[in-house]
mmCIF file of C-alpha atoms in Angstrom:
data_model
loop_
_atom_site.group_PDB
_atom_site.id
_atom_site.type_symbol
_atom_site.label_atom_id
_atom_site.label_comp_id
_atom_site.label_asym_id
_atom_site.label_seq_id
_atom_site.Cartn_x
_atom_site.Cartn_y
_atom_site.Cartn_z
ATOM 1 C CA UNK A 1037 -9.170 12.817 -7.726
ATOM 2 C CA UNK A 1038 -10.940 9.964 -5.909
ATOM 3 C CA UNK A 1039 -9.978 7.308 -8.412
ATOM 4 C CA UNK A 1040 -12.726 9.162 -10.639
ATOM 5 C CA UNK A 1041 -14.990 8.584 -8.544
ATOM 6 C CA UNK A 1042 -18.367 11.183 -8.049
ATOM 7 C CA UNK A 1043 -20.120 12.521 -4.905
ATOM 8 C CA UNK A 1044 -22.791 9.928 -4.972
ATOM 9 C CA UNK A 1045 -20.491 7.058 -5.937
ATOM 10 C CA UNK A 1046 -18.165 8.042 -2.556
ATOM 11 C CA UNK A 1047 -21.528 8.055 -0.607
ATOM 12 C CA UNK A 1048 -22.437 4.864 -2.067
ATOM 13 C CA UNK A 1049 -19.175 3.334 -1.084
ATOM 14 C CA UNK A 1050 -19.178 4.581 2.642
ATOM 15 C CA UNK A 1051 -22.644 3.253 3.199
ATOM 16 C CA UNK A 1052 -21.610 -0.479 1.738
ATOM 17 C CA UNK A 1053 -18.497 -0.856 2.817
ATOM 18 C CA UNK A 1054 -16.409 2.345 4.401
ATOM 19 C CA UNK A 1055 -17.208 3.006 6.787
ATOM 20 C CA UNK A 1056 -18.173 -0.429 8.402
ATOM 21 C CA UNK A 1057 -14.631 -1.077 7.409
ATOM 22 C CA UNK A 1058 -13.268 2.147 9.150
ATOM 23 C CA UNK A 1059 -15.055 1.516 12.443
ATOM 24 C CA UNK A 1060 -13.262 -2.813 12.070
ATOM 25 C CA UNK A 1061 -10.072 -1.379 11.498
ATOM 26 C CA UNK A 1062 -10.200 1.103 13.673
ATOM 27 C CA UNK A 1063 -8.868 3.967 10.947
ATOM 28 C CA UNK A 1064 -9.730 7.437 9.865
ATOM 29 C CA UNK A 1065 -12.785 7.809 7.311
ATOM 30 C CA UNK A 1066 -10.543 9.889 4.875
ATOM 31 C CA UNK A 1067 -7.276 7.464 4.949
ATOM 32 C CA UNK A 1068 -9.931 4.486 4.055
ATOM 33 C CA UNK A 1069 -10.908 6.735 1.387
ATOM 34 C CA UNK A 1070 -7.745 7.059 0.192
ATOM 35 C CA UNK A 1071 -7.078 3.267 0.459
ATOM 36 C CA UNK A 1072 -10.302 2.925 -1.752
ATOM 37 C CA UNK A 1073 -9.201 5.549 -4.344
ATOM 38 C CA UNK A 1074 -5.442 4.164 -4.573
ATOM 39 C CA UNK A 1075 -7.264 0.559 -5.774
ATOM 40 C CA UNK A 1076 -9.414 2.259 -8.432
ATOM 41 C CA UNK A 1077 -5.965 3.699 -9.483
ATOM 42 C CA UNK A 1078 -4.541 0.961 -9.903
ATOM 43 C CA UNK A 1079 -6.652 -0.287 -12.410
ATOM 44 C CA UNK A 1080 -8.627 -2.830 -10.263
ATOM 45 C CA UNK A 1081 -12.378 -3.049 -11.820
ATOM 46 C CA UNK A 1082 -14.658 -1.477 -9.027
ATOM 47 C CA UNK A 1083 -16.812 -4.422 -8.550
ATOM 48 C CA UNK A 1084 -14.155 -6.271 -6.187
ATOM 49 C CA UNK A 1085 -12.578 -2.614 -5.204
ATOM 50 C CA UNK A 1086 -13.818 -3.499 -1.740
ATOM 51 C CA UNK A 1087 -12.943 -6.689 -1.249
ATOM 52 C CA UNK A 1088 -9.384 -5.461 -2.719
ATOM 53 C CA UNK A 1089 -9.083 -2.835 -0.433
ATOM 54 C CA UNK A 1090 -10.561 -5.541 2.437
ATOM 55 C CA UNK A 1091 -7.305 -7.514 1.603
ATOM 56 C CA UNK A 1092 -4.947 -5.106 1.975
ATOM 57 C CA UNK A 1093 -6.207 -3.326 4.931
ATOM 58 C CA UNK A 1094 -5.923 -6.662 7.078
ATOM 59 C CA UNK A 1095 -2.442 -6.685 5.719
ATOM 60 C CA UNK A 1096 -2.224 -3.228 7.175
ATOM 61 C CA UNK A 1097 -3.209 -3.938 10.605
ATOM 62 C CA UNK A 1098 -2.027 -7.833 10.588
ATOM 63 C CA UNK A 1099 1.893 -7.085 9.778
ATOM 64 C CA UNK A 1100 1.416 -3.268 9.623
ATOM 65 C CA UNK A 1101 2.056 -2.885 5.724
ATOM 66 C CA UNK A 1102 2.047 -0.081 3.865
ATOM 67 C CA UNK A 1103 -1.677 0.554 2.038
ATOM 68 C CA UNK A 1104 -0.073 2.156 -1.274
ATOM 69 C CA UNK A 1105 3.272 0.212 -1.534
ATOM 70 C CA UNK A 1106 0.891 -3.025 -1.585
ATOM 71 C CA UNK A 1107 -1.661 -1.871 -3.467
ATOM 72 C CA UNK A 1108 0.386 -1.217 -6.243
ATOM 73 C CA UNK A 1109 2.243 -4.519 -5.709
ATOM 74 C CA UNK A 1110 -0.687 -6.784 -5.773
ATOM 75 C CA UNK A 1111 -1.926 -4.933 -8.533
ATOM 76 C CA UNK A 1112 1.074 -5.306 -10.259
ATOM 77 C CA UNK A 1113 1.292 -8.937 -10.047
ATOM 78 C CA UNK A 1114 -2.225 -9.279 -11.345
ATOM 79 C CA UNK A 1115 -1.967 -7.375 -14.082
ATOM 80 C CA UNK A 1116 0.834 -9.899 -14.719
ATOM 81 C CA UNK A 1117 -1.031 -12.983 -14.333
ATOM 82 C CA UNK A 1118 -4.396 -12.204 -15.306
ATOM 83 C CA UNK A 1119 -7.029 -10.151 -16.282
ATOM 84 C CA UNK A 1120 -7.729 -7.241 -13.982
ATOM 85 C CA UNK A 1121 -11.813 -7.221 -14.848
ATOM 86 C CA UNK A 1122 -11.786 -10.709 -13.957
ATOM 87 C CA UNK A 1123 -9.500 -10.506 -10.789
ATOM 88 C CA UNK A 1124 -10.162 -13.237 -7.930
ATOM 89 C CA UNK A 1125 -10.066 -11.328 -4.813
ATOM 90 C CA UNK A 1126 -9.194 -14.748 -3.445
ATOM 91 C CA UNK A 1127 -5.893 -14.474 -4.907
ATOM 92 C CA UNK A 1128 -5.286 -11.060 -3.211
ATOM 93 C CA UNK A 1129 -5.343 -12.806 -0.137
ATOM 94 C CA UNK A 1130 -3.409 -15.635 -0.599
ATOM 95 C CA UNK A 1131 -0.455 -13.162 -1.877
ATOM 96 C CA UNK A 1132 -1.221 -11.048 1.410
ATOM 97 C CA UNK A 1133 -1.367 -14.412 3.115
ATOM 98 C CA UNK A 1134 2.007 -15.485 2.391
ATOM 99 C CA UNK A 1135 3.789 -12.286 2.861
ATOM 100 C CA UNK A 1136 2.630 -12.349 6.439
ATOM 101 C CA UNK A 1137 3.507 -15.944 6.892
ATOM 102 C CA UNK A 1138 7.057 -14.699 5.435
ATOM 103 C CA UNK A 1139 7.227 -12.090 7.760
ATOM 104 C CA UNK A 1140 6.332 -13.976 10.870
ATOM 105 C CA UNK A 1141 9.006 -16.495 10.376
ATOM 106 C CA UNK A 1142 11.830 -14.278 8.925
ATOM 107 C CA UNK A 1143 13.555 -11.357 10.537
ATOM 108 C CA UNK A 1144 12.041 -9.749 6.984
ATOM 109 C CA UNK A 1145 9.416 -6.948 7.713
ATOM 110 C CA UNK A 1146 5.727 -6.777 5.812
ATOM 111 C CA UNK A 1147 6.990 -3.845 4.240
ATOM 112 C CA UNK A 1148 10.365 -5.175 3.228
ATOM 113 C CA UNK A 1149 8.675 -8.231 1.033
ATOM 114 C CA UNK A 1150 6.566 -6.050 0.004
ATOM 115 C CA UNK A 1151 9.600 -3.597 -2.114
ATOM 116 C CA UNK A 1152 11.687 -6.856 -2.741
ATOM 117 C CA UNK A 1153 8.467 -8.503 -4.393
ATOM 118 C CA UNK A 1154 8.048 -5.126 -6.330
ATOM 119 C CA UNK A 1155 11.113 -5.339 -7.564
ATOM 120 C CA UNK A 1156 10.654 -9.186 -8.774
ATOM 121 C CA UNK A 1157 7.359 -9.019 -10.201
ATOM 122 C CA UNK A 1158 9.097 -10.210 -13.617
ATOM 123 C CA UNK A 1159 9.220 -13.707 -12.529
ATOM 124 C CA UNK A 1160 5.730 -13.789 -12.655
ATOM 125 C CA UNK A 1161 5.982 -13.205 -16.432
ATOM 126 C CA UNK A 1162 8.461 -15.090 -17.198
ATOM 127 C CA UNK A 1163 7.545 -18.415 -15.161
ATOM 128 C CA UNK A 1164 5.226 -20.193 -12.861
ATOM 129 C CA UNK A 1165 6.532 -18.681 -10.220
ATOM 130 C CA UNK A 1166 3.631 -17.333 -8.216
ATOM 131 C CA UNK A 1167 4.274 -14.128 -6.297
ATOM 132 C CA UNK A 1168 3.760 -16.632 -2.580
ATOM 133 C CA UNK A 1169 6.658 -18.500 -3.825
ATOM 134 C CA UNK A 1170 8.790 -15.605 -4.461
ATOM 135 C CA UNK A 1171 7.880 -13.995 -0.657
ATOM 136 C CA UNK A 1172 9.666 -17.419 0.021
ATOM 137 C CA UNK A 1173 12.972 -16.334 -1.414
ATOM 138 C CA UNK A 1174 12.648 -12.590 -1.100
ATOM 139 C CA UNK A 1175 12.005 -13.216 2.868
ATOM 140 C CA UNK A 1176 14.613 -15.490 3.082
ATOM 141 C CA UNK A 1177 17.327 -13.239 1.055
ATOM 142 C CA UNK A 1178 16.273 -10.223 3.663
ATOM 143 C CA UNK A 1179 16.400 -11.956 6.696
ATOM 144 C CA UNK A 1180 20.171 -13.234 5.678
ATOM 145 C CA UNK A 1181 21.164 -9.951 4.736
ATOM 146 C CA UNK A 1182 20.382 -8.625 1.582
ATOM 147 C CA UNK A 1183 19.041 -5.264 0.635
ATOM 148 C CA UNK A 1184 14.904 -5.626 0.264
ATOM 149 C CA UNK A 1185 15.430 -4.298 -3.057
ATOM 150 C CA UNK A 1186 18.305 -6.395 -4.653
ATOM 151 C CA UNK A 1187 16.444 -9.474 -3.369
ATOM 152 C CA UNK A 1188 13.939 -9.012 -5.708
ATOM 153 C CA UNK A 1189 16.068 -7.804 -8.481
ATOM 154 C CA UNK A 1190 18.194 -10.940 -7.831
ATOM 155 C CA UNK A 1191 15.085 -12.944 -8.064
ATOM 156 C CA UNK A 1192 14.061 -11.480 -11.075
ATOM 157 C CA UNK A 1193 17.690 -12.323 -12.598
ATOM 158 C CA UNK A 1194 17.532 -15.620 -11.264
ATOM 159 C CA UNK A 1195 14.761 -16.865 -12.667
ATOM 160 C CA UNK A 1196 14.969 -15.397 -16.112
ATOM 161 C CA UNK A 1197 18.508 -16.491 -16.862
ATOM 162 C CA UNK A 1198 17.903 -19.886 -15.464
ATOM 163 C CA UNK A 1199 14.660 -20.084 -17.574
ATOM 164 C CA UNK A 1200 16.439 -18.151 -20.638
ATOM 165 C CA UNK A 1201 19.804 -20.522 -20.304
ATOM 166 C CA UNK A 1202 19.306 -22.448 -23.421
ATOM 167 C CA UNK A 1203 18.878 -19.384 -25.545
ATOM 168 C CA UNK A 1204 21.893 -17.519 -24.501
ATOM 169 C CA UNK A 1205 24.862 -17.034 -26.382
ATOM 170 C CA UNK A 1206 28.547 -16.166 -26.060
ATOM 171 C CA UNK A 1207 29.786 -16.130 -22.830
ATOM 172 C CA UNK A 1208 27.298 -16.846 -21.090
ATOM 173 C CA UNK A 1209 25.975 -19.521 -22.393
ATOM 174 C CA UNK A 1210 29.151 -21.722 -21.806
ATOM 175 C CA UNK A 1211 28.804 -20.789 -17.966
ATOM 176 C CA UNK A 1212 25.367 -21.635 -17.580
ATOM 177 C CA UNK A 1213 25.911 -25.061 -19.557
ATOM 178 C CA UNK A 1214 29.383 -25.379 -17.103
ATOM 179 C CA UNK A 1215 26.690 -24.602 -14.167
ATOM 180 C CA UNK A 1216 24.073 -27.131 -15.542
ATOM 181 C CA UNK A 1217 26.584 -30.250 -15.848
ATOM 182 C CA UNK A 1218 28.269 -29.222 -12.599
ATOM 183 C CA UNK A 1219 24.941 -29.971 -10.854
ATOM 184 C CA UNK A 1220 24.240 -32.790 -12.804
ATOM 185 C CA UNK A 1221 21.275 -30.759 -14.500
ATOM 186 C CA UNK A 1222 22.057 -31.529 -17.885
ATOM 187 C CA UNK A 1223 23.618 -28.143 -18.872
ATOM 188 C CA UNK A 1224 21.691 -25.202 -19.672
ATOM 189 C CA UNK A 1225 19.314 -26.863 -21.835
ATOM 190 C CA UNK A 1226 18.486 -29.130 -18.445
ATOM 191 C CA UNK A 1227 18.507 -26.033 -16.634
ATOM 192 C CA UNK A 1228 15.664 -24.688 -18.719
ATOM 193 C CA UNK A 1229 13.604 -27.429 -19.260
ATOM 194 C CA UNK A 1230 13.118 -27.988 -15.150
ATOM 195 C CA UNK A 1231 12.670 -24.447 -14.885
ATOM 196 C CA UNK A 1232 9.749 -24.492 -17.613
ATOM 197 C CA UNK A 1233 8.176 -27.199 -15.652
ATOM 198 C CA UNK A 1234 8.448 -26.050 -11.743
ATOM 199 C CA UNK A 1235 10.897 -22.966 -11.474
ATOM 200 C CA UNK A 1236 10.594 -22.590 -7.087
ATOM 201 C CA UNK A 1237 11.343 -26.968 -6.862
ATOM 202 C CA UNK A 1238 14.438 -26.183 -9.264
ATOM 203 C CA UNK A 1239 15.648 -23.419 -7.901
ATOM 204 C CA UNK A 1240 15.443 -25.111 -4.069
ATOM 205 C CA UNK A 1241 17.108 -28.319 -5.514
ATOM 206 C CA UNK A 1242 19.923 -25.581 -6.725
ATOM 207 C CA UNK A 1243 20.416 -24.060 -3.783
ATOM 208 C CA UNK A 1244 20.445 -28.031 -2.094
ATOM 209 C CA UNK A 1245 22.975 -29.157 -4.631
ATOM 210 C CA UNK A 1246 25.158 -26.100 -3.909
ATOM 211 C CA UNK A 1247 25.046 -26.336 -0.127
ATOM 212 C CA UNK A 1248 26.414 -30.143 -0.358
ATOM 213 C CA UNK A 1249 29.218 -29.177 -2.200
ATOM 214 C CA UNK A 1250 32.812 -28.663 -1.534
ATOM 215 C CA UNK A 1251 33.873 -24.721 -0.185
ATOM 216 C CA UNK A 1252 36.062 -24.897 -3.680
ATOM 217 C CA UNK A 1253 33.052 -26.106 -5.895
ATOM 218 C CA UNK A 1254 30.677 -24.185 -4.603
ATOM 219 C CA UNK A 1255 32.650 -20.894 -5.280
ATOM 220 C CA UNK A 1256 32.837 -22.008 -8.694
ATOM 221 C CA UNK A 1257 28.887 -22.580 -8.993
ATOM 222 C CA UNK A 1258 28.523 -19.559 -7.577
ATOM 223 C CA UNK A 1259 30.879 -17.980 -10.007
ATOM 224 C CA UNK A 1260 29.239 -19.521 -12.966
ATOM 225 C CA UNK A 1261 25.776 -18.615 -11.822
ATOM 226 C CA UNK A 1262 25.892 -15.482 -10.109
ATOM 227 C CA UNK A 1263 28.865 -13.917 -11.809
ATOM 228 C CA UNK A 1264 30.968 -11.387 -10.131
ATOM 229 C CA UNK A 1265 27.566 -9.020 -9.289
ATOM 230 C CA UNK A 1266 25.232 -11.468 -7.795
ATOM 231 C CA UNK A 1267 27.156 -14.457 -6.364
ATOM 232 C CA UNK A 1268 26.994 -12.824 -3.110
ATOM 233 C CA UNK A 1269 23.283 -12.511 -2.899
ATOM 234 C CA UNK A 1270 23.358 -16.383 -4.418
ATOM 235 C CA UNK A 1271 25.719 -17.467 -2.124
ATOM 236 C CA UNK A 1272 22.772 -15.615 1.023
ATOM 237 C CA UNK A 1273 20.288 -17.942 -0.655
ATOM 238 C CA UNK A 1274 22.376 -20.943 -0.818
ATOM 239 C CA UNK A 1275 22.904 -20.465 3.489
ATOM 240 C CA UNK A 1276 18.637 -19.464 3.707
ATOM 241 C CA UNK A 1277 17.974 -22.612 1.577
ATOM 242 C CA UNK A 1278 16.098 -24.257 5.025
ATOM 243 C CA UNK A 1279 14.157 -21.069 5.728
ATOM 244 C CA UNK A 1280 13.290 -21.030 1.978
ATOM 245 C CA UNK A 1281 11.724 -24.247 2.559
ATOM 246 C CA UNK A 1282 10.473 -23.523 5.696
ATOM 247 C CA UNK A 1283 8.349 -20.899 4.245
ATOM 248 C CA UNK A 1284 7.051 -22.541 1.203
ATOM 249 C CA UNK A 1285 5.662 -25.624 3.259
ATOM 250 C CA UNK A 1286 3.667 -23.155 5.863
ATOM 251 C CA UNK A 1287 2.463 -20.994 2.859
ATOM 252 C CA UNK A 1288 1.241 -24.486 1.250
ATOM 253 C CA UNK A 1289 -0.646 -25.957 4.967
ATOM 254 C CA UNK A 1290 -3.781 -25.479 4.456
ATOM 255 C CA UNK A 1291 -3.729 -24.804 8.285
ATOM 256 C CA UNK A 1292 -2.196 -21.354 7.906
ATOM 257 C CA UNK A 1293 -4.962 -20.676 5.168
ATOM 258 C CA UNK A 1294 -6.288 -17.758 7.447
ATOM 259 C CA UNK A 1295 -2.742 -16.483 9.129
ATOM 260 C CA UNK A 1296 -3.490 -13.229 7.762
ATOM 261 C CA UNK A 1297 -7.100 -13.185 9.171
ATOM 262 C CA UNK A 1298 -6.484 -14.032 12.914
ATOM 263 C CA UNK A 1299 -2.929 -11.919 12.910
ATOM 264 C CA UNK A 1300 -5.289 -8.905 11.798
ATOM 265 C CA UNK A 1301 -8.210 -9.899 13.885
ATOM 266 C CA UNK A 1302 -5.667 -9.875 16.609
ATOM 267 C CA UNK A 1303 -4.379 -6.755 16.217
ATOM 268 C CA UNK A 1304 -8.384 -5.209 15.753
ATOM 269 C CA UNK A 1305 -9.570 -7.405 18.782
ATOM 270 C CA UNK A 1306 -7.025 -5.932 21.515
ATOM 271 C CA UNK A 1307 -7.185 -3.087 23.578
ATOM 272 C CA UNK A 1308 -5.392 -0.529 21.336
ATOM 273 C CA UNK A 1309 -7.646 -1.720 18.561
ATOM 274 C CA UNK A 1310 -10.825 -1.513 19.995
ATOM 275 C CA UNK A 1311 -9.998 1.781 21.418
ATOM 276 C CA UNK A 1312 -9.151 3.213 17.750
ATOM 277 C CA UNK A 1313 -12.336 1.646 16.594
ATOM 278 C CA UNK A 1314 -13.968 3.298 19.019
ATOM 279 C CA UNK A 1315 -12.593 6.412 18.108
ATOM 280 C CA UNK A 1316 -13.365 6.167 14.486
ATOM 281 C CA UNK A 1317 -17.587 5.596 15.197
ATOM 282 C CA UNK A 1318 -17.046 8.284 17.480
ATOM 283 C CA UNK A 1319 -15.842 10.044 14.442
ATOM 284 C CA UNK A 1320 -18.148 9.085 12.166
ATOM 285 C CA UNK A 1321 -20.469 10.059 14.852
ATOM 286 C CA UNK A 1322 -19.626 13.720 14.722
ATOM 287 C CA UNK A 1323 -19.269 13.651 11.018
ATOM 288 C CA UNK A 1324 -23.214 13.016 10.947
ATOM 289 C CA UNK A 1325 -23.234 15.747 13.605
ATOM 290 C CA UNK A 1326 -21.542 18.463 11.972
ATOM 291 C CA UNK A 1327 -23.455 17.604 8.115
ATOM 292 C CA UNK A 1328 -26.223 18.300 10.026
ATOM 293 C CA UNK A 1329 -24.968 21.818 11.128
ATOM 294 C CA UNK A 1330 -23.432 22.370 7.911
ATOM 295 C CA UNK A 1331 -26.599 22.158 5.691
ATOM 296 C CA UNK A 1332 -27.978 24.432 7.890
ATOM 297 C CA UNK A 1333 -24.886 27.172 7.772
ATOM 298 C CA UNK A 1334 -24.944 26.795 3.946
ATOM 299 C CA UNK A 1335 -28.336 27.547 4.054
ATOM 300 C CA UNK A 1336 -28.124 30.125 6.257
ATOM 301 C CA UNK A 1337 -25.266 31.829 5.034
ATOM 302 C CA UNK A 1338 -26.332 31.041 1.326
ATOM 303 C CA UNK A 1339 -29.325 33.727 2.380
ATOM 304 C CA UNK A 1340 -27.613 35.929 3.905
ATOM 305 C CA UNK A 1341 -25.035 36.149 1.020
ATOM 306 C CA UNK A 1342 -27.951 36.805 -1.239
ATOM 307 C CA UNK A 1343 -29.810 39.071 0.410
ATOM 308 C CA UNK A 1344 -26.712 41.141 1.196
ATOM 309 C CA UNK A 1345 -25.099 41.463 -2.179
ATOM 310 C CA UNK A 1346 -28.769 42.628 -3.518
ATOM 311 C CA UNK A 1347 -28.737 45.452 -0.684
ATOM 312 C CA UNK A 1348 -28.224 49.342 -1.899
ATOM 313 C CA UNK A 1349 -24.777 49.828 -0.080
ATOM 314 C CA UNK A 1350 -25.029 53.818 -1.078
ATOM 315 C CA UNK A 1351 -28.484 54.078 1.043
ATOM 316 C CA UNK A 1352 -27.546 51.969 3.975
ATOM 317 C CA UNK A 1353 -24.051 54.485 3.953
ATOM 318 C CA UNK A 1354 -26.750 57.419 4.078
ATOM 319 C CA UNK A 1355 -29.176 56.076 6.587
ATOM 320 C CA UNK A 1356 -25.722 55.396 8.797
ATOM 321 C CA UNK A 1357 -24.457 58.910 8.388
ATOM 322 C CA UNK A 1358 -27.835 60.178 8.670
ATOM 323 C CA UNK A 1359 -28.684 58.145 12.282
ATOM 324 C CA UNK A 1360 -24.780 59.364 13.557
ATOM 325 C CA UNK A 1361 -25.998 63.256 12.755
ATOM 326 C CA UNK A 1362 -29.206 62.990 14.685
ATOM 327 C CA UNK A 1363 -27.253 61.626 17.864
ATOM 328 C CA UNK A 1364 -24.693 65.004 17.241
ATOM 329 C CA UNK A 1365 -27.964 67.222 17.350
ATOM 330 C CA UNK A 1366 -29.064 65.167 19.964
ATOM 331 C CA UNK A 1367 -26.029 65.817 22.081
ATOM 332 C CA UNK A 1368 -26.620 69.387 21.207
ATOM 333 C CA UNK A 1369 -24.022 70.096 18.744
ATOM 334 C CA UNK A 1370 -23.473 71.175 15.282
ATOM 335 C CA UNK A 1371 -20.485 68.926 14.845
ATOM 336 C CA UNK A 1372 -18.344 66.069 16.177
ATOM 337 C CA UNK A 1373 -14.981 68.712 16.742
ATOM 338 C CA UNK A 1374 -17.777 70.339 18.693
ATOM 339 C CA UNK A 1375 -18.465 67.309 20.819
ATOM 340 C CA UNK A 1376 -14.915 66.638 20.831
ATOM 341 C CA UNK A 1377 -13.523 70.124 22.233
ATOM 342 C CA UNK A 1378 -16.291 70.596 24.662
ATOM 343 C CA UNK A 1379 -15.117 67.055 26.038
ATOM 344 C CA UNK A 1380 -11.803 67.585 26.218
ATOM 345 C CA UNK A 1381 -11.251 71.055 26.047
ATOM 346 C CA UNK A 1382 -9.315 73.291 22.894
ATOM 347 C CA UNK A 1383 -5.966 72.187 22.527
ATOM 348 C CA UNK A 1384 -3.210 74.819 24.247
ATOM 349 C CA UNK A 1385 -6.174 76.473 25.902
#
């Protein structure tokens, strides 16, 4: 529970960097927890935890992502490109900074690039592909139609039989070499060198070479390429190809460097934001409020609870029963049918 975390170290991390961060983005104390915890789950070394979890909540607010679904995302990708102990958290925020560039210019949502990427994360294994360029195709693939989760599987079998085409046998390796030539790409041993040496500029020169061809020919490529399961989703990517481009030049302008940062700071700096981070210091507020009360209840109660479980329950039964037959007497009666009958009179009298 709590990423392992103990009592002190969740104190420690409220006073650094909780629940300052609750109060910016306006959210409940317990969800940031949660937030926190899901990082540490992940596997992300807790000395850039914060600045993790910084990342993704500004994704959350900026393009209204999903905390979990992109925590395990980002840390998926850098557990596939690097060394978790050693993580940038720069590179967190250039992967959160391109999804939301990809989502302002696609009819993709945040948390649609988010699954496809999921879903592709082998490119990053398998090529150079960085997980900014594949938001560029993923977005694209969504916002033309496909299924957030078979554009990222497509990616993923994109990339690794274009980078794998040399090695192939049988079948397949005469279509990919058919593919190759058709494109003047010099067959599948072309195909692979290009994509060892730039995989995104290959596969947008593809999807270029495809779009200036012939209705006929281009069936064919798409054939060859995509087969019978995936020519369809190749054939989305081949129509996207400008908004693939589109996106990979504003990911690359150093003038969107900070989209994520002013869409998020937008979002925290309106109306509705700066109500709900009003309402979370007001929250904190009465959390410091009702410790106060609560150390003094356990202590109280804690006293009481000790004091009465040491009590002699058979003497304070005696002393009861004793003070109840001393108001009977007093009432001038021997018993409480007595007191009863003289009240109300016998019954059937």
């Amino acid at each position: 529970i709590f990423g392992g975390m103990s009592k002190e170290q969740i104190a420690s991390m409220r006073s650094s960097f909780g629940d300052k961060a609750s109060i910016k983005y306006g959210m409940n104390p317990a969800d940031l927890l949660e937030s926190y915890t899901e990082v540490l789950k992940a596997g992300i070394p807790e000395k850039v935890a914060s600045e993790f979890t910084d990342a993704i909540l500004k994704g959350a607010i900026g393009i209204d992502l999903s905390t979990i679904d992109t925590t395990k995302l980002v840390a998926r990708a850098a557990s596939l490109t690097g060394d978790l102990e050693n993580l940038d958290p720069a590179k967190v925020k250039s992967m959160m900074n391109a999804i939301a560039i990809a989502n302002n210019v696609t009819a993709a949502s945040g948390n649609e690039i988010v699954a496809a990427n999921h879903r592709g994360t082998g490119v990053l294994s398998s090529s150079k592909m960085t997980m900014e360029q594949l938001s560029a195709f993923t977005a694209a693939g969504i916002s033309g139609g496909m299924q957030s989760a078979k554009a990222g599987t497509f990616m993923d079998f994109l990339v690794n039989d274009l980078v794998n085409a040399k090695n192939t046998k049988g079948e397949r390796r005469l279509q990919l070499n058919k593919f190759g030539n058709m494109l003047g790409m010099g067959g599948g041993a072309g195909l692979s060198a290009a994509m060892g040496q730039n995989p995104t500029q290959t596969i947008v020169s593809i999807l270029d070479k495809m779009g200036a061809m012939s209705e006929g020919d281009r069936a064919k490529a798409g054939n060859l390429l995509g087969m019978r399961e995936w020519r369809g989703e190749l054939g989305i990517l081949v129509q996207g190809r400008a908004k693939v481009k589109e996106i990979l030049e504003k990911i690359t302008d150093p003038k969107n460097a900070n989209f994520l940062d002013e869409a998020s700071e937008q979002k925290v700096s309106n109306l509705t934001g700066r109500w709900k981070s009003f309402k979370s210091a007001l929250l904190l507020a009465w959390e410091a409020v009702g410790k106060g009360f609560d150390d003094v209840f356990v202590e109280v109660t804690g006293s009481l609870t000790d004091i009465l479980g040491k009590l002699d329950r058979s003497a304070i039964a005696g002393h009861i029963r004793g003070a109840m037959q001393g108001v009977l007497s007093g009432l001038g009666f021997n018993t409480w049918k007595d007191a009863i009958e003289s009240l109300i009179g016998k019954p059937g009298a």
